[in-house]
Amino acid sequence: MIELSLTQAIGYTIGGFLTLCIFSFLYKDNPLYKFAEHLFVGTSAAYWFVTFYHNIIRPNVINQFKEGNYWPIIPVILGIFMLFRLVPSLSVLSRMGIAFSVGVMAGYQIIRHLETNILRQMGATMQGFDKISFTAGNIGNAINTILILLVVIAGLVYFFFSVEHEGAVGGVAKFGMWMLMITFGATFGYTVMARISLLIGRVLYLKEQWWLSIKYLLGI
Amino acid sequence: MRKAVGVLLFLLLGTVLIYSSSDVSSLKVRDVPYDGGGKLVVSWNITAEEEVGNIKIFQKINGEDWKLYKSTNKLVDKMKDNSVNHKNSYKYKIEVYDKEGNLLFTKESKTITPGVAFYNVGKTAVLVSLLIIGGLIYYFISAARRGQKLKIRRIPALDSLDEAVGRATEMGKPVLFVPGILDVKNPQTIAGVLVLSEVAYKTANFGTDLNVPVSKPIVLSTANDTVKEAYMRAGRPDQFNDDMVHYVTNDQFGYVSHIDGYMVREKPAAVFMLGAFYAESLILAETGHSIGAIQVAGTAMPSQIPFFITTCDYVLIGEELYAASAYLSRKPDILGALKGQDYAKLLIMIAIIVGAIMTIIFPEFHFAEIFTDIG
């Protein structure tokens, strides 16, 4: 049995009410959903504003300046440039911040992606071949290793844009597409199960916390 | 006096002999040279008169308490510790136990701080592949700029763009474009915004309303500039207004609830969802499907593609999203980059096949480690 305080009971009741407002969208758009939607958008926008201030501006700018570190002035200036969008004659300056941000991230991520998404995957595809053996007991692993190689090659052929998917290339690309679809099917099932568990969590919330809160507030 | 010196020499010799007899087992730690300061090699060689049951390896960081790092029963072995950082100092200890779990002896290593090299040899494979891929892209961009025709295969989902915008025009309803929920630093968002440019160009030509809700302030700025430029390119700057692209909220589900509400109220005839999506993909696509909109989606998020496939009319899978802007705009720079990446993929396929064959023929060379053992 959950022990409730008045504050908790009020909080759970509002939470349950808003959950039902959002669920009412399953029937059709209605004033309750509109109310919850606008409340959600408004409060979340405000919440993120406060979060950004406390997690980014205060530790990285204000506290740094207080400690005598003035290097953050550079990103601050780039950030202020973004606000120049409001001044038509200076709006071109706003692009500098975006260009800096995109350029730095592209340079930073290209190395990471090259290493993790290309080179390591290439190595992992080859790795099984050092122990490949078609003797009894190893045949399953051998087939698996060869299948991984074939699927990787077929997948790459599917995403090859320089030639039309016709003839032999088309056949390999089609095999790649089938493999992708099998993967997507498995992912779909897995993710749907995760979503169902979220729904169960929400229904349990309504059944336990929310219902208890209502009984508490009504004095039942 | 001579007696005293004799006794002293005897004690000294005895100590040395005792010390060396117990030092049959060894624990060594060494820094991996020419790396980024993130690797140490710990090796041990245990020789004990009793039968050894278990060996526990402990790690101490910056003189703090010992923490169990690994347990093993291998008497002679080495391990690479990739969890270290050049800003910390490390010390290792082994505890050797017999079969009954009684501690036989312990051994400690020297304290070591991983060194950082100017050039990380382990990353050579990354540098070489970066130069090859970069070189290919540069070559094809130059070729495209010189006017060389670069062919790209048909991407059916992108041929539907005209159909989708045309349908919205005929029905007199707006076009909705969702550029995902990540910031403009993410390549998927950039790809989405590049496609937005073409969609906006078409809505400008057809005189159709366009609505672009965004969840990140910097995407707001970028998408706004993109749409404005597209309307100017189409010769219809008068039709552009700043409200076409508008910020909603950074919150994932707040953003989704707004778009869902918009969809059921305004009933856009065409919905484009191109960018990075997470759990909101199915919520958005299912609502779009329920209002009967023609939906074109594209993302490189593997876990979200299945949801788009089940609910949308056309889907750009993974890299097709990045190819979309080249396919639509036919700009030499983007076409050249796509062509360069294509040839890089061809090299990757060849490298994988050759690597697999080499691994079968010469398994002792561990060919795959060139790609997996990156510093």
mmCIF file of C-alpha atoms in Angstrom, chain A residues 108-212:
data_model
loop_
_atom_site.group_PDB
_atom_site.id
_atom_site.type_symbol
_atom_site.label_atom_id
_atom_site.label_comp_id
_atom_site.label_asym_id
_atom_site.label_seq_id
_atom_site.Cartn_x
_atom_site.Cartn_y
_atom_site.Cartn_z
ATOM 1 C CA TYR A 108 34.789 15.997 -35.256
ATOM 2 C CA GLN A 109 32.284 13.354 -36.286
ATOM 3 C CA ILE A 110 33.898 12.294 -39.547
ATOM 4 C CA ILE A 111 36.776 10.658 -37.644
ATOM 5 C CA ARG A 112 34.477 8.961 -35.154
ATOM 6 C CA HIS A 113 32.109 7.668 -37.845
ATOM 7 C CA LEU A 114 34.958 6.494 -40.042
ATOM 8 C CA GLU A 115 36.429 4.531 -37.164
ATOM 9 C CA THR A 116 33.293 3.025 -35.642
ATOM 10 C CA ASN A 117 30.874 2.783 -38.574
ATOM 11 C CA ILE A 118 33.277 1.826 -41.349
ATOM 12 C CA LEU A 119 36.663 0.455 -40.267
ATOM 13 C CA ARG A 120 35.572 -1.546 -37.222
ATOM 14 C CA GLN A 121 32.609 -2.972 -39.168
ATOM 15 C CA MET A 122 34.964 -4.023 -41.970
ATOM 16 C CA GLY A 123 37.244 -5.737 -39.482
ATOM 17 C CA ALA A 124 34.330 -7.442 -37.734
ATOM 18 C CA THR A 125 33.110 -8.811 -41.086
ATOM 19 C CA MET A 126 36.545 -10.353 -41.811
ATOM 20 C CA GLN A 127 37.240 -11.508 -38.274
ATOM 21 C CA GLY A 128 35.334 -14.785 -38.337
ATOM 22 C CA PHE A 129 37.288 -16.090 -41.324
ATOM 23 C CA ASP A 130 40.463 -16.818 -39.329
ATOM 24 C CA LYS A 131 38.736 -19.697 -37.542
ATOM 25 C CA ILE A 132 36.429 -20.798 -40.344
ATOM 26 C CA SER A 133 36.065 -24.554 -40.529
ATOM 27 C CA PHE A 134 33.506 -26.835 -42.129
ATOM 28 C CA THR A 135 34.093 -29.698 -39.733
ATOM 29 C CA ALA A 136 31.240 -31.105 -37.664
ATOM 30 C CA GLY A 137 30.348 -28.747 -34.830
ATOM 31 C CA ASN A 138 31.777 -25.682 -36.618
ATOM 32 C CA ILE A 139 29.564 -25.664 -39.663
ATOM 33 C CA GLY A 140 27.017 -23.318 -38.078
ATOM 34 C CA ASN A 141 29.661 -20.695 -37.308
ATOM 35 C CA ALA A 142 31.129 -21.064 -40.798
ATOM 36 C CA ILE A 143 27.748 -20.478 -42.464
ATOM 37 C CA ASN A 144 27.133 -17.500 -40.168
ATOM 38 C CA THR A 145 30.490 -15.929 -41.061
ATOM 39 C CA ILE A 146 29.884 -16.326 -44.800
ATOM 40 C CA LEU A 147 26.302 -15.059 -44.477
ATOM 41 C CA ILE A 148 27.476 -11.908 -42.675
ATOM 42 C CA LEU A 149 29.942 -11.215 -45.502
ATOM 43 C CA LEU A 150 27.285 -11.741 -48.181
ATOM 44 C CA VAL A 151 24.728 -9.565 -46.395
ATOM 45 C CA VAL A 152 27.259 -6.743 -45.870
ATOM 46 C CA ILE A 153 28.248 -6.795 -49.562
ATOM 47 C CA ALA A 154 24.601 -6.979 -50.707
ATOM 48 C CA GLY A 155 23.659 -4.128 -48.362
ATOM 49 C CA LEU A 156 26.472 -1.975 -49.738
ATOM 50 C CA VAL A 157 25.390 -2.771 -53.309
ATOM 51 C CA TYR A 158 21.835 -1.670 -52.455
ATOM 52 C CA PHE A 159 23.190 1.700 -51.312
ATOM 53 C CA PHE A 160 25.366 2.078 -54.413
ATOM 54 C CA PHE A 161 23.839 4.947 -56.396
ATOM 55 C CA SER A 162 26.064 5.025 -59.477
ATOM 56 C CA VAL A 163 24.468 2.100 -61.323
ATOM 57 C CA GLU A 164 20.840 1.204 -61.912
ATOM 58 C CA HIS A 165 19.517 -1.797 -60.021
ATOM 59 C CA GLU A 166 19.278 -4.024 -63.101
ATOM 60 C CA GLY A 167 20.671 -7.421 -64.066
ATOM 61 C CA ALA A 168 23.191 -9.005 -61.678
ATOM 62 C CA VAL A 169 23.581 -5.775 -59.671
ATOM 63 C CA GLY A 170 19.804 -5.614 -59.348
ATOM 64 C CA GLY A 171 19.722 -9.198 -58.075
ATOM 65 C CA VAL A 172 22.368 -8.547 -55.423
ATOM 66 C CA ALA A 173 20.649 -5.273 -54.432
ATOM 67 C CA LYS A 174 17.338 -7.131 -54.127
ATOM 68 C CA PHE A 175 18.974 -9.688 -51.841
ATOM 69 C CA GLY A 176 20.369 -6.761 -49.804
ATOM 70 C CA MET A 177 16.892 -5.223 -49.651
ATOM 71 C CA TRP A 178 15.411 -8.509 -48.403
ATOM 72 C CA MET A 179 18.042 -8.714 -45.690
ATOM 73 C CA LEU A 180 17.320 -5.113 -44.679
ATOM 74 C CA MET A 181 13.599 -5.880 -44.507
ATOM 75 C CA ILE A 182 14.212 -8.936 -42.303
ATOM 76 C CA THR A 183 16.313 -6.745 -39.989
ATOM 77 C CA PHE A 184 13.621 -4.068 -39.943
ATOM 78 C CA GLY A 185 10.991 -6.702 -39.147
ATOM 79 C CA ALA A 186 12.976 -7.885 -36.141
ATOM 80 C CA THR A 187 13.578 -4.273 -35.032
ATOM 81 C CA PHE A 188 9.876 -3.516 -35.432
ATOM 82 C CA GLY A 189 8.851 -6.392 -33.184
ATOM 83 C CA TYR A 190 11.465 -5.517 -30.596
ATOM 84 C CA THR A 191 10.498 -1.827 -30.494
ATOM 85 C CA VAL A 192 6.774 -2.564 -30.376
ATOM 86 C CA MET A 193 7.408 -4.741 -27.319
ATOM 87 C CA ALA A 194 9.234 -1.828 -25.694
ATOM 88 C CA ARG A 195 6.307 0.488 -26.479
ATOM 89 C CA ILE A 196 3.828 -2.001 -25.022
ATOM 90 C CA SER A 197 5.855 -2.034 -21.824
ATOM 91 C CA LEU A 198 5.612 1.793 -21.743
ATOM 92 C CA LEU A 199 1.838 1.513 -22.132
ATOM 93 C CA ILE A 200 1.688 -1.055 -19.338
ATOM 94 C CA GLY A 201 3.671 1.343 -17.141
ATOM 95 C CA ARG A 202 1.205 4.135 -17.856
ATOM 96 C CA VAL A 203 -1.845 1.913 -17.240
ATOM 97 C CA LEU A 204 -0.320 0.773 -13.948
ATOM 98 C CA TYR A 205 0.229 4.426 -13.033
ATOM 99 C CA LEU A 206 -3.459 5.118 -13.640
ATOM 100 C CA LYS A 207 -4.493 1.978 -11.783
ATOM 101 C CA GLU A 208 -2.260 2.507 -8.753
ATOM 102 C CA GLN A 209 -1.024 6.049 -8.104
ATOM 103 C CA TRP A 210 -3.829 7.913 -9.834
ATOM 104 C CA TRP A 211 -6.693 5.813 -8.471
ATOM 105 C CA LEU A 212 -5.228 5.883 -4.978
#
